[in-house]
XYZ file of C-alpha atoms in Angstrom:
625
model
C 297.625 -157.056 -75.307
C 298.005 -155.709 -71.784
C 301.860 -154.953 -72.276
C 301.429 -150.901 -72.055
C 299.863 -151.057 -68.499
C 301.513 -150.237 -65.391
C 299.373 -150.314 -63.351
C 295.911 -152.101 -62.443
C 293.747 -152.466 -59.942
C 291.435 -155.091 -59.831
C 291.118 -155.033 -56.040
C 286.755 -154.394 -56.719
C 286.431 -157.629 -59.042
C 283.373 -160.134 -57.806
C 285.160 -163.216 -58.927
C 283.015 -165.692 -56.698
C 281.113 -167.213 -60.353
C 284.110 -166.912 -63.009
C 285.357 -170.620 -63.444
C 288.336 -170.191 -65.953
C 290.351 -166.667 -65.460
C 293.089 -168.561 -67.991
C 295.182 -165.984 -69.096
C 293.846 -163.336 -67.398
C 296.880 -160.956 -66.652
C 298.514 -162.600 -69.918
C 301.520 -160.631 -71.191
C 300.928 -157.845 -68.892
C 304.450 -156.934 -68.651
C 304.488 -153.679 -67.581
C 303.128 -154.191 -64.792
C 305.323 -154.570 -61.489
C 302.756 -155.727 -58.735
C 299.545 -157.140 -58.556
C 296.863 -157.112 -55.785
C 294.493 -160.214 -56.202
C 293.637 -160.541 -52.235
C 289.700 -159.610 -52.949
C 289.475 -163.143 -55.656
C 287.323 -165.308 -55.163
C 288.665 -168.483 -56.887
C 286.328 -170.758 -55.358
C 284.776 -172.062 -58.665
C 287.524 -171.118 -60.979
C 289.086 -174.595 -62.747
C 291.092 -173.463 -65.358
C 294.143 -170.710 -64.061
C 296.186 -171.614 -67.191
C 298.752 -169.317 -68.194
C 296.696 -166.429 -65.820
C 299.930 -164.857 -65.261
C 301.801 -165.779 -67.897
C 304.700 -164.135 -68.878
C 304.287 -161.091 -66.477
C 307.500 -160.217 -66.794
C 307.627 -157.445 -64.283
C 306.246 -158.898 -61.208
C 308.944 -159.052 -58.745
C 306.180 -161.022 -56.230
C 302.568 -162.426 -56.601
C 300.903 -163.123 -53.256
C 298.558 -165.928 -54.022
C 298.103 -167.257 -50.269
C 294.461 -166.569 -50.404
C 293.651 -168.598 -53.359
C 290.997 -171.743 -53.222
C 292.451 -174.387 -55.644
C 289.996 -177.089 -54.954
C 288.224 -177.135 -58.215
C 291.238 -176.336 -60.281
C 291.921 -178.893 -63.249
C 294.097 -176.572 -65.383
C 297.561 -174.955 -64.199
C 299.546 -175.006 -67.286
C 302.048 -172.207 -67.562
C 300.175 -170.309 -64.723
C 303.327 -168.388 -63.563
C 305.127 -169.233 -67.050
C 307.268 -166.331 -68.507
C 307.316 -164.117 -64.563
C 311.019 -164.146 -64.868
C 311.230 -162.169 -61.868
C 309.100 -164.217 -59.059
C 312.011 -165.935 -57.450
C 309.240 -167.073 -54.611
C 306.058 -168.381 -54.529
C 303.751 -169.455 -51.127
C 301.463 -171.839 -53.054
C 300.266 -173.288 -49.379
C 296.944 -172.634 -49.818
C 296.871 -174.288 -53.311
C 295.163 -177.894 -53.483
C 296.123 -179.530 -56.628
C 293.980 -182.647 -56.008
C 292.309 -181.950 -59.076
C 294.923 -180.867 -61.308
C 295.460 -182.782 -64.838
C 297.742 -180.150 -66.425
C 300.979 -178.586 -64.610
C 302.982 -178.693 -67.645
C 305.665 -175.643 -67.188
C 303.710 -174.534 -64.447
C 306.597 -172.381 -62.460
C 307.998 -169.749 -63.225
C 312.109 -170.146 -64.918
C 313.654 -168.329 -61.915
C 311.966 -169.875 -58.849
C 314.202 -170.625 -55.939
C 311.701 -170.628 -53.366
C 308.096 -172.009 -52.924
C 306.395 -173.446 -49.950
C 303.439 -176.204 -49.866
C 301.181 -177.961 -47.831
C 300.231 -181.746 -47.557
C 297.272 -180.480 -50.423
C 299.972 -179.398 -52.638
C 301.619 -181.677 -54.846
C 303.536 -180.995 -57.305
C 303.934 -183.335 -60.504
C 307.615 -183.095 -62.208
C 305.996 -181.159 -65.133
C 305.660 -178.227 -63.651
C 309.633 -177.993 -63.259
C 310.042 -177.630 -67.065
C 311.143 -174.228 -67.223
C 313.385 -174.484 -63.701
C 316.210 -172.715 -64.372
C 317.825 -173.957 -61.248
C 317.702 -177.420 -61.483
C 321.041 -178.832 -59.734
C 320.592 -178.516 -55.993
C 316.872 -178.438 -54.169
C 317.050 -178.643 -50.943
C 314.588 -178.122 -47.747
C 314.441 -174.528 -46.386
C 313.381 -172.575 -43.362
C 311.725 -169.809 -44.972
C 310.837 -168.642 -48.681
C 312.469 -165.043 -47.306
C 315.686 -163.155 -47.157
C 316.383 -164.862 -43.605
C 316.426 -168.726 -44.234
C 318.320 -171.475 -43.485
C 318.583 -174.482 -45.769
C 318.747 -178.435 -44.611
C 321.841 -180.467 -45.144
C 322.342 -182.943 -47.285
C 320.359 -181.137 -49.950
C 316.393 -183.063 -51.760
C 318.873 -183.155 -54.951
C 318.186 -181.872 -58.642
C 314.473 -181.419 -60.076
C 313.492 -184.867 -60.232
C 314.712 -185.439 -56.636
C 312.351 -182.586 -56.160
C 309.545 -183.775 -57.784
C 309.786 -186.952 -56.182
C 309.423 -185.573 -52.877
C 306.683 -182.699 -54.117
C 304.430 -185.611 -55.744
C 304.637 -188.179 -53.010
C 302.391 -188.474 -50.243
C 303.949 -185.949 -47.725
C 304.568 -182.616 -50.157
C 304.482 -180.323 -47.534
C 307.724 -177.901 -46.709
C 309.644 -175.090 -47.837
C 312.057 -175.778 -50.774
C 315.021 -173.475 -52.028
C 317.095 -173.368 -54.410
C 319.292 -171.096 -52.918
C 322.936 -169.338 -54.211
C 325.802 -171.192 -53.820
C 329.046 -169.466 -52.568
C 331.791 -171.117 -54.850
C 334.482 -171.191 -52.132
C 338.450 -171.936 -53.380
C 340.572 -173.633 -50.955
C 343.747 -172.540 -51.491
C 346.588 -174.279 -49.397
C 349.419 -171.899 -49.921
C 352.357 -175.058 -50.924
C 352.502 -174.483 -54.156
C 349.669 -177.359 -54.352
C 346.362 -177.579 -56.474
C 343.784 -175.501 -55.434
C 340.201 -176.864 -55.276
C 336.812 -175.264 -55.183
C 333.551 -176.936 -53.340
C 330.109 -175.451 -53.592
C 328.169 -174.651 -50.576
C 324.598 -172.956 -50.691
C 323.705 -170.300 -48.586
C 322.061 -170.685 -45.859
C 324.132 -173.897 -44.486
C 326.881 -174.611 -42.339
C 329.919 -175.323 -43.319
C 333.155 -177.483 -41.452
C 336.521 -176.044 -42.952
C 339.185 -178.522 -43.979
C 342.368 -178.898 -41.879
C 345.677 -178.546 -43.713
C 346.611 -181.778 -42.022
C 347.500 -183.994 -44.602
C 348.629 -181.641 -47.028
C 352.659 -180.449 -47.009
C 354.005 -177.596 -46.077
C 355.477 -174.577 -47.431
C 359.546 -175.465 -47.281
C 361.119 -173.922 -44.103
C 356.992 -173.012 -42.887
C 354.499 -174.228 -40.131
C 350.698 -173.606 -40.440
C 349.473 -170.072 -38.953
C 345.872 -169.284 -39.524
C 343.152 -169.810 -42.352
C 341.910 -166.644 -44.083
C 338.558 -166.740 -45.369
C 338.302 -163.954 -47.691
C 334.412 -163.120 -49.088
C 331.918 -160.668 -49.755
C 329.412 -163.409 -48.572
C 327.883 -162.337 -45.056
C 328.931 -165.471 -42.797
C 329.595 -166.245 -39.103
C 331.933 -168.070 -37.050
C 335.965 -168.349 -37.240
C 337.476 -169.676 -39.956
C 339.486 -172.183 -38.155
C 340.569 -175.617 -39.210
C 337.841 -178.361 -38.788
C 336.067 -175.367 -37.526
C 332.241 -174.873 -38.462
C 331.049 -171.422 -40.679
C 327.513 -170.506 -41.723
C 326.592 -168.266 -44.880
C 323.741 -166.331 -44.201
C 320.716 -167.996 -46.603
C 320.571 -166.118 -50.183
C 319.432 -166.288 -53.621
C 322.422 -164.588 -55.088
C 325.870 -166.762 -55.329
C 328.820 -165.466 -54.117
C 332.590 -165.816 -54.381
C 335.503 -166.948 -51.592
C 338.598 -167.834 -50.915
C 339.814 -170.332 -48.362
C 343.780 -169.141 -47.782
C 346.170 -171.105 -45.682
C 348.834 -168.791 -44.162
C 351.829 -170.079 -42.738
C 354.374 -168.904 -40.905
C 358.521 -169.157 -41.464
C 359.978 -171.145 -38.769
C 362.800 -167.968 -37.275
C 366.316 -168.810 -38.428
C 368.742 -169.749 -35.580
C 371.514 -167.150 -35.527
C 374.923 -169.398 -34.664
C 378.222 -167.701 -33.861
C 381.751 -168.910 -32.782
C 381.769 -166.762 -29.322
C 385.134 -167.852 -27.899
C 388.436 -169.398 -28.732
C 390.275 -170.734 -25.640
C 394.093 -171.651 -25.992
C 396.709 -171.543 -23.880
C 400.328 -173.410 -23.796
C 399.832 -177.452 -23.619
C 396.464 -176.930 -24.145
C 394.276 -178.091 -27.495
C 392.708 -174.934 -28.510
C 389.081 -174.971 -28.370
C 386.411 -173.087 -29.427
C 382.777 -171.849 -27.536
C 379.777 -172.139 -30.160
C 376.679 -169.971 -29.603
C 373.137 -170.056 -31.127
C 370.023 -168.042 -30.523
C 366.563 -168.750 -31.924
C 363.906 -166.703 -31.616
C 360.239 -168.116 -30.975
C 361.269 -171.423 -30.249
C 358.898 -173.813 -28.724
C 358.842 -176.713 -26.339
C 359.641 -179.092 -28.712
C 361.855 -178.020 -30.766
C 364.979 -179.715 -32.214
C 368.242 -177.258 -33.108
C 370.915 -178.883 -35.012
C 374.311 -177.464 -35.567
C 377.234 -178.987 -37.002
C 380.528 -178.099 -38.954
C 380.775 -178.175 -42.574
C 384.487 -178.722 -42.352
C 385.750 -181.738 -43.817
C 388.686 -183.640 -44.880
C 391.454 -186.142 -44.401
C 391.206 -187.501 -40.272
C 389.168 -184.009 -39.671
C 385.771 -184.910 -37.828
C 383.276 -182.376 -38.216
C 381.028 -181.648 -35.188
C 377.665 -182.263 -35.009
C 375.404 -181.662 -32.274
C 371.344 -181.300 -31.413
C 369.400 -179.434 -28.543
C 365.871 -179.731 -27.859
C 364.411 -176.946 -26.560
C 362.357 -176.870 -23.491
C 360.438 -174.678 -21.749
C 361.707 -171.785 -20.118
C 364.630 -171.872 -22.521
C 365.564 -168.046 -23.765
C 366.510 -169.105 -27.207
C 370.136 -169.058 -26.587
C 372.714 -171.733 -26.677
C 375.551 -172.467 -26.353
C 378.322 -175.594 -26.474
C 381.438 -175.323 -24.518
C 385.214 -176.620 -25.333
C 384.601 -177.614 -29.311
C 388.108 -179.029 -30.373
C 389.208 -176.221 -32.595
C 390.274 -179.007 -35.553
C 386.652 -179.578 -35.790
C 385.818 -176.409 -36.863
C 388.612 -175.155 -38.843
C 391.063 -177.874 -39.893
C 394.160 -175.273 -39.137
C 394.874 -171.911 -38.103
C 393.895 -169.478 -41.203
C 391.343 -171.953 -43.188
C 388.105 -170.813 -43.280
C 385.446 -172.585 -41.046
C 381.814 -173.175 -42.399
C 378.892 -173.613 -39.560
C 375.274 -173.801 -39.802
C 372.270 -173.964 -37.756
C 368.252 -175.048 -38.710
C 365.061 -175.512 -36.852
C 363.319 -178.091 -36.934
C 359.751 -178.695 -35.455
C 356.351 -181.154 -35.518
C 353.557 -178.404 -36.859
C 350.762 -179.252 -34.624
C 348.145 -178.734 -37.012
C 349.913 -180.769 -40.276
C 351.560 -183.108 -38.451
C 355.021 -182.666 -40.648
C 358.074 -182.103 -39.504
C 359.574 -178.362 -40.238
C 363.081 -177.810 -40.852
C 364.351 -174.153 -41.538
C 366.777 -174.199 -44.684
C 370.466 -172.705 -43.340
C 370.932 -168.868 -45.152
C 374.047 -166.679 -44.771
C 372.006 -163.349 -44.973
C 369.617 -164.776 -41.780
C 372.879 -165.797 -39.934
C 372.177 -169.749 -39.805
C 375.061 -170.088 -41.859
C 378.740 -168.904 -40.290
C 381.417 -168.631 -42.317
C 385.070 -166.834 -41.131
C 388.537 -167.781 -39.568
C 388.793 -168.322 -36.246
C 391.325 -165.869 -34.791
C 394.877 -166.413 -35.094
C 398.574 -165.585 -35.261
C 401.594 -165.596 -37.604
C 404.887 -165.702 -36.517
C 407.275 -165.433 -39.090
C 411.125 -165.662 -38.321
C 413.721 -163.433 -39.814
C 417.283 -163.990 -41.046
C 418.739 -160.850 -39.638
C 422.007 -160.694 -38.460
C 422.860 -163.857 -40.044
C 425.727 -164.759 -42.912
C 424.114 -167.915 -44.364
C 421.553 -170.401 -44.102
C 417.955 -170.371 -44.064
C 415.544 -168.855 -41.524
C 413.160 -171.635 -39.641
C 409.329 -171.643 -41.137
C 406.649 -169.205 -40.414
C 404.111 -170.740 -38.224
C 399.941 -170.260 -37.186
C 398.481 -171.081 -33.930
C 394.852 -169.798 -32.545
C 394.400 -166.451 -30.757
C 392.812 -166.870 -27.093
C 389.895 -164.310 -27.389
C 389.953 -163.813 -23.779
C 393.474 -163.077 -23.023
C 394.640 -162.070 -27.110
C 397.762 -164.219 -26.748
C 398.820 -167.029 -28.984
C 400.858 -169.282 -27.831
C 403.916 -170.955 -30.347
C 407.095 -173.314 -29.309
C 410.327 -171.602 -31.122
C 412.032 -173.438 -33.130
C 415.757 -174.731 -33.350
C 417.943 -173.773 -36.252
C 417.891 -176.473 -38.595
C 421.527 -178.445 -38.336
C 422.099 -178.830 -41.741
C 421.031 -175.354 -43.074
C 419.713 -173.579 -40.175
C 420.791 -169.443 -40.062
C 424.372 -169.259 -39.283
C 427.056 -166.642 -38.157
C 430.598 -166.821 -38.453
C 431.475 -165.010 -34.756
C 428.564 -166.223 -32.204
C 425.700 -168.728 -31.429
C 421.689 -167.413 -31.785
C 420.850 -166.488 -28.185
C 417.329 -166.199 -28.758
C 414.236 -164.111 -30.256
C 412.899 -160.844 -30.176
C 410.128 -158.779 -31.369
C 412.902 -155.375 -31.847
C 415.012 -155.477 -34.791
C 418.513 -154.677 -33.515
C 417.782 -155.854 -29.522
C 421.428 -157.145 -28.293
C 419.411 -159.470 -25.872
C 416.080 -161.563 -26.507
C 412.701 -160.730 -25.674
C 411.284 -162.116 -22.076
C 410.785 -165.545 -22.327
C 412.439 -165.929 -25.299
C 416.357 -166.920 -24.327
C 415.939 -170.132 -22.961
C 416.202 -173.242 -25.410
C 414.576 -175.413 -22.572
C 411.837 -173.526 -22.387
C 410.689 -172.591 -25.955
C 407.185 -171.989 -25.222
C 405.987 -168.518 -25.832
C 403.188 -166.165 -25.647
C 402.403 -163.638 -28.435
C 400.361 -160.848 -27.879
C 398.107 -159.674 -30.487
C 397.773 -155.991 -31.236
C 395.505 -153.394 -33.006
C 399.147 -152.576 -34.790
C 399.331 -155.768 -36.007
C 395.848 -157.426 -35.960
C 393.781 -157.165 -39.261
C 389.823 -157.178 -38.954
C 389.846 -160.528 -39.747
C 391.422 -161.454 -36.468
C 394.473 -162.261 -37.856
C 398.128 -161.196 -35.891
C 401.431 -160.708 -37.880
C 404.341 -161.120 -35.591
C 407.823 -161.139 -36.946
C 410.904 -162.430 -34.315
C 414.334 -161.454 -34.704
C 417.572 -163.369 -34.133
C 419.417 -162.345 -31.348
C 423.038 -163.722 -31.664
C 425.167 -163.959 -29.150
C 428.730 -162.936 -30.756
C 431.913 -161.363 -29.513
C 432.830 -164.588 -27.860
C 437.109 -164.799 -28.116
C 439.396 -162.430 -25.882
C 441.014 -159.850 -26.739
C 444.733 -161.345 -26.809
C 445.933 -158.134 -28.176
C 445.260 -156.290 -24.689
C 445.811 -159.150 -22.022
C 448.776 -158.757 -20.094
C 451.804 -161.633 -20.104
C 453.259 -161.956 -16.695
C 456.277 -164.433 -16.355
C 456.401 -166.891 -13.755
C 459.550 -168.238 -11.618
C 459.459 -171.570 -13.107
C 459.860 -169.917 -16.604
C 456.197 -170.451 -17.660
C 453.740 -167.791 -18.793
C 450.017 -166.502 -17.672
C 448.162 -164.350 -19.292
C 445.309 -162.512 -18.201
C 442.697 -160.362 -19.964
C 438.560 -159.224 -19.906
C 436.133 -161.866 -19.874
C 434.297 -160.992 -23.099
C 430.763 -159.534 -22.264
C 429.036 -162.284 -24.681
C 430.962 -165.680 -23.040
C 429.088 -167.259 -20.343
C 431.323 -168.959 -17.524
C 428.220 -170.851 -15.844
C 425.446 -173.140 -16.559
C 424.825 -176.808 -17.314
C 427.207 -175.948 -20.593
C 429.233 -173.271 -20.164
C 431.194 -171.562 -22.654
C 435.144 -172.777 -22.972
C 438.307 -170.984 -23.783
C 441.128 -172.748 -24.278
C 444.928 -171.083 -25.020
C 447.952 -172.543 -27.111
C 451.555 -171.241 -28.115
C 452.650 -172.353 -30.823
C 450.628 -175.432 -30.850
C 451.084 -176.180 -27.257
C 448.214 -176.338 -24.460
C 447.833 -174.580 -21.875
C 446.757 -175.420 -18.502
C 443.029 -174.408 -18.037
C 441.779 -171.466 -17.738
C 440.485 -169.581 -14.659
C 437.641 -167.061 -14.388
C 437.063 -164.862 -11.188
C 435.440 -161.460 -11.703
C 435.505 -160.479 -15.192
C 438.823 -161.533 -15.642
C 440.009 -164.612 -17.395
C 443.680 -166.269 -16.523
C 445.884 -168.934 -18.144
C 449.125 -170.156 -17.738
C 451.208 -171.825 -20.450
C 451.968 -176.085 -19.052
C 455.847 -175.251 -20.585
C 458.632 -172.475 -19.782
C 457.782 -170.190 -22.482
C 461.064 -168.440 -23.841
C 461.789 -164.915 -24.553
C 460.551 -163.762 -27.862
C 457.335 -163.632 -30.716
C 455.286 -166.631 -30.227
C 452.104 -167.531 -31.911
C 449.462 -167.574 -29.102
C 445.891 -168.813 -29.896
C 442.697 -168.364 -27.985
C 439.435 -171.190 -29.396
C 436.445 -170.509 -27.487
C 433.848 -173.552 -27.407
C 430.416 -172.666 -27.595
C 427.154 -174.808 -27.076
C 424.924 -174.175 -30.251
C 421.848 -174.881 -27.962
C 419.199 -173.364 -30.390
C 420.043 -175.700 -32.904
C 418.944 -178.888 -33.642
C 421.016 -181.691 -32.160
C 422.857 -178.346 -29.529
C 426.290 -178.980 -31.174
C 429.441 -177.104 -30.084
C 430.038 -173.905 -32.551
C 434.328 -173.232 -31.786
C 435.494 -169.524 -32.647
C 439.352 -168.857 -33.136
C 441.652 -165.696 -32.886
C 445.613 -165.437 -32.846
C 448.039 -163.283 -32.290
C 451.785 -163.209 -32.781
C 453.460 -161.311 -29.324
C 456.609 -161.063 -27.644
C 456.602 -162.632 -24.506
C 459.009 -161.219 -21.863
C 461.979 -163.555 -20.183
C 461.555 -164.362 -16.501
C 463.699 -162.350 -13.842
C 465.997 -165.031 -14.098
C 465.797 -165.858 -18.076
C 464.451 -169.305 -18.443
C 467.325 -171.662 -19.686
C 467.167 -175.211 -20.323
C 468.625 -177.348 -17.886
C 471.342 -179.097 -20.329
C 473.866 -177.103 -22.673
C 473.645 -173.567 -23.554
C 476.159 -170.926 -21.441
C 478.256 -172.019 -18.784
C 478.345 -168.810 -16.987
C 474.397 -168.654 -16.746
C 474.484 -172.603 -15.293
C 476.623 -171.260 -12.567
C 475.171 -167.903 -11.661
C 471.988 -169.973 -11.526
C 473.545 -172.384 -9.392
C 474.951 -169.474 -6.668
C 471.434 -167.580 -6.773
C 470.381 -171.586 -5.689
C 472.612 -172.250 -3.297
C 472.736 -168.292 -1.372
C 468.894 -168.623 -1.360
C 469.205 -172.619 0.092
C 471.595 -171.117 3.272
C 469.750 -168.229 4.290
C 466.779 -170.005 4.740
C 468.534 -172.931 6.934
C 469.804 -169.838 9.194
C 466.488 -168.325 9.744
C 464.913 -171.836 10.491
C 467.711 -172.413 13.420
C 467.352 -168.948 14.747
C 463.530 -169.450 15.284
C 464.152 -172.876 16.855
C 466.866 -171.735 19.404
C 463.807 -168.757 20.536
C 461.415 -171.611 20.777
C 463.689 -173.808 22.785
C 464.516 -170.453 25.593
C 460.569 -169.350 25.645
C 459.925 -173.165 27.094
C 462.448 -172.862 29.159
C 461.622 -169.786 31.387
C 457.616 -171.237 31.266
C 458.943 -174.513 33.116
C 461.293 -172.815 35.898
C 457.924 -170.139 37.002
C 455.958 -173.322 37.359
C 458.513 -175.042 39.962
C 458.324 -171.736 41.893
C-alpha cells in the first residue's frame, strides 16, 4: 500500500507502451497532488480504479490524457472524496465497456466533449444527485443555466446521447426563506448558485394590521448582486458550498392622525358649535382620513366625516361649525372622537387603515368647555332656589352665555317685604349685576375665570338674589296737613326701593279706617294723598298697601305689601262738622264766617269794575281830541 506517501513524482515515467496502469496510484492517500502531464496513455486500455480512493487529492489534471483505446474505467476516480472537478474533455470513451462508479462521490463539476459520453453507471457514487444543471465553467467563477438538466438520470441522459459535450455543475444551493412579516407562513425555495433569481412581490399576501409595504431585506452571507426589490432580479455568485438567506418583508406603520377639538363658538341665540382639527403626518395623494364622533344616544347624531388628501396638502385639517350636540350630547358629558388612515399600498394592493389609539392621539376623549351657574337662595324666607344650569364656554371670547330664570310661581324663592330685582355675582350687592335687572331681557354673559375655571375647562359661577324690599312709606314720619273742605293729605318720602315709572309701575294706595283715598301723587321724591272724606279730629287707623309687579316670576303676578299706623289727625282751622245736627252755635259761627267772606268779595268785584268803567272813559275823550 501507497497510503504513507506524500509525495511522488512520477513526472520522468515513459508510459508510451504500458496498456493497463489499473490501479496505479491505488489507495495513495497521503498524497495531496499529482503531476501526470508527461503520460503517455496512448495504448493504455484498462485505467480501472488508477486513482482510486486517493483520498487527498484536492484536483487531478487529466486534460492531456488519450482515451481512445480505453475499454476499462471502473472506479477510476472512485474513493477521491476531495476532487469536486474534473475536465475529462480530452477523454474519448468510444471504447469504454465498464464505467461502473466511475466518478468520484463529491463531483460537482466536470466538463466533456462530443467524444465523451458518459453512461449512467458512472454516477453510482454521486453524492449530489438532485439538481444537474449546465454550467459556464468547472471554476470558482461560473454561472449555471436555468431551468436546471435535472437529477442523475436527467444527467446521464444528456451525457450518453449523441451531443455530450458541455460543462455540468452541481453547484450549492442557497436555501433562501421568504419571510412576509404578517404573521403568515414562511416558505423556503432553493436556488443554486450561480443563477438569477426574480424576488416575489408581497402583492397578494395581507398586510401587517395598521402597515403598508416598505422595502424587502435580503439578509445572507451568500455573495450576490442586484437590489432586492419586489419582482426584482438577484444573482448569487456560482459556488460549490450552499448557503443560507432570508427574504424579510418590512413594512411600515401608516402615522396616526392626531385629531383635536380646536374651538368652541357660542354666543347668545346661537347653537354652539365646535371647530375639529386633525393633522397627519406623511400623508399621501390618495389618502382617505375619516373622523367621526363616538357619541351616541337617544335623537343625538354623531358626526361623521372623510377627507381625501391631495397633493400639496400639509397634513392638517380641519372642519368648521360642528353642532356641539354632535359631539357631546350636553354641556359636562364627556365627548369621544377618533381619527384613522386609510390608504391603497401600491405594492399589495390592500387597503390600509390605521387602528384609532389614545396614547398616538387618534382617539380624543374630554369635555368640551363649559359653565355652571348655580343660583342661590340668599336673602330669601321660603321657597326653593331655580335649578343650576350648563351651557358651552366660547373659547375665543371665555363667555358663556345662559337665559335667567323666573322664580317658579308655585314655590319659587320668596320674601315677605320686596320682589327679586335681579342677579348678581356679589353676595350682599343691593342692586344686580349689569345686564342682569331686566326680566325682558334675561340673556346673559358669564365670564369664565382662572378663579373659577378648573383645568378641565369647566366655570363655577354662583348668582345671588337681589331683592328689591323696603317698598311701603314710612306713615310714622309723613306729615298730615288738613284741608278747607275738612279732608286730609298726607305727604311723606318716596321709599328708595318703589319705582313710580315703567310699563308697570309700583302702586301705593292709602285708607282710614277702611276708606280710600283719592290717588296718590308722586313729584320729586315725595309721595302725596288726600283722604276722598272730611277726616275728623282724632286716632284713626291709616293704611298704606303698596302693589308690586313680581316680574321675575313666572306668570309676573302682583306681590302687595301692607303697613298701618294708628295717628291723630289734626281738625281743620275751622273743625270739620257735619252739615246736619251737632252744636247750634258752631252752625251759626260757620254760617257768619260764610256770609262776611260772601260780602267782601262782592265789594272788591264792584270796586274793580267802577276803575274799569273810568280808565275807558278818559281813553275815548283823548281820541275825539
Amino acid at each position: 500500500s501507497c497510503s504513507g506517501l506524500k509525495t511522488l513524482d512520477v513526472t520522468h515515467f515513459n508510459t508510451a507502451k504500458v496498456t493497463n496502469i489499473s490501479y496505479m496510484f491505488a489507495f495513495c492517500s497521503g498524497l495531496s497532488k499529482l503531476d501526470t502531464s508527461s503520460f503517455d496513455t496512448a495504448n493504455i486500455t484498462d485505467m480501472s480504479s488508477m486513482f482510486g480512493s486517493c483520498s487527498g487529492l484536492k484536483t487531478l489534471d487529466v486534460t492531456h490524457f488519450n482515451t481512445t483505446k480505453v475499454t476499462n474505467m471502473r472506479s477510476m476516480f472512485s474513493g477521491c472524496f476531495k476532487i469536486t472537478a474534473l475536465d475529462l474533455f480530452s477523454f474519448d470513451t468510444t471504447k469504454v465497456t465498464d464505467m461502473d462508479s466511475m466518478l468520484p462521490r463529491n463531483l460537482q463539476a466536470f466538463r466533456l466533449s462530443h467524444r465523451t459520453r458518459i453512461e449512467h453507471t458512472a454516477y453510482k457514487e454521486l453524492r449530489y444527485t438532485e439538481k444537474w444543471f449546465r454550467a459556464s465553467s468547472i471554476g470558482s467563477d461560473f454561472t449555471v443555466e436555468i431551468p436546471a438538466i435535472g437529477g442523475v438520470t436527467a444527467l446521464a441522459g444528456v451525457t450518453r446521447g449523441t451531443s455530450p459535450e458541455g460543462i455540468y455543475r452541481a453547484p450549492g444551493f442557497v436555501s433562501l426563506e421568504i419571510d412576509w412579516g404578517n404573521g403568515g407562513l414562511k416558505s423556503t425555495v432553493k436556488i443554486p448558485t450561480g443563477s438569477s433569481y426574480t424576488l416575489p412581490s408581497p402583492a397578494g399576501h395581507a398586510n401587517p394590521a395598521g402597515k403598508v409595504f416598505s422595502k424587502l431585506k435580503l439578509t445572507t452571507d451568500a455573495p450576490y448582486t442586484g437590489t432586492p426589490v419586489p419582482n426584482g432580479t438577484i444573482a448569487f455568485a456560482g459556488s460549490d458550498n450552499n448557503w443560507t438567506a432570508t427574504l424579510t418583508a418590512e413594512w411600515e406603520a401608516l402615522s396616526q392622525p392626531i385629531v383635536t377639538v380646536s374651538t368652541v363658538h357660542t354666543g347668545p341665540g346661537k347653537e354652539p358649535s365646535v371647530d375639529i382639527r386633525t393633522k397627519a403626518i406623511g400623508q399621501t395623494t390618495g389618502d382617505r382620513l375619516h373622523v367621526w364622533s363616538q357619541t351616541s344616544g337617544k335623537d343625538i347624531k354623531a358626526w361623521d366625516a372623510t377627507h381625501e388628501c391631495a397633493a400639496g396638502d400639509d397634513g392638517t385639517q380641519k372642519w368648521m361649525g360642528i353642532p356641539a350636540s354632535q359631539i357631546s350630547p350636553a354641556p359636562g358629558s364627556r365627548y369621544e372622537l377618533r381619527a384613522t388612515l386609510s390608504r391603497i399600498d401600491p405594492v399589495t394592493g390592500n387597503t390600509i387603515t390605521t387602528a384609532p389609539d389614545a396614547e398616538a392621539g387618534s382617539i380624543s376623549t374630554g369635555v368640551l368647555p363649559y359653565t355652571t351657574v348655580t343660583y342661590s337662595n340668599d336673602g330669601a324666607a321660603s321657597g326653593t332656589a331655580p335649578s343650576s344650569s350648563d351651557a358651552y364656554t366660547d373659547t375665543a371670547s371665555l363667555k358663556a352665555w345662559f337665559t335667567l330664570p323666573l322664580l317658579n310661581a308655585d314655590n319659587g324663592l320668596t320674601r315677605a317685604d320686596g320682589v327679586l330685582d335681579g342677579w348678581t355675582r356679589t353676595p350682599g350687592a343691593v342692586a344686580p349685576d349689569h345686564g342682569m335687572g331686566d326680566p325682558d331681557d334675561r340673556t346673559i354673559a358669564v365670564s369664565a375665570a382662572t378663579t373659577n375655571t378648573d383645568t378641565a375647562g369647566h366655570t363655577a359661577v354662583t348668582l345671588y338674589p337681589v331683592w328689591r324690599t323696603g317698598l311701603t312709606p314710612d306713615l310714622n314720619t309723613a306729615a298730615i296737613t288738613p284741608n278747607l273742605d275738612a279732608t286730609i293729605s298726607m305727604e311723606g318720602a318716596t321709599p328708595p326701593a318703589f319705582r313710580t315709572t315703567g310699563t308697570r309701575p309700583d302702586i301705593l294706595r292709602v285708607t282710614n279706617d277702611g276708606q280710600d283715598w283719592n290717588p296718590v301723587s308722586y313729584e320729586n321724591g315725595t309721595w302725596r294723598a288726600t283722604s276722598r272724606q272730611p277726616v275728623s279730629a282724632g286716632l284713626h287707623t291709616i293704611t298704606a298697601t303698596v302693589t308690586a309687579p313680581d316680574v321675575w316670576r313666572e306668570g309676573r303676578p302682583d306681590a302687595t305689601f301692607t303697613t298701618t299706623i294708628i295717628r291723630k289727625t289734626p281738625a281743620t282751622s275751622h273743625e270739620a262738622l257735619p252739615m246736619t245736627g251737632g252744636n247750634p252755635q258752631h252752625i251759626a259761627l260757620w254760617l257768619a264766617t260764610a256770609l262776611t267772606t260772601t260780602l267782601l268779595l262782592s265789594t272788591a268785584t264792584t270796586k274793580l269794575r267802577n276803575q274799569n268803567i273810568k280808565s275807558d272813559t278818559r281813553k275815548q275823550t283823548r281820541k275825539r281830541i
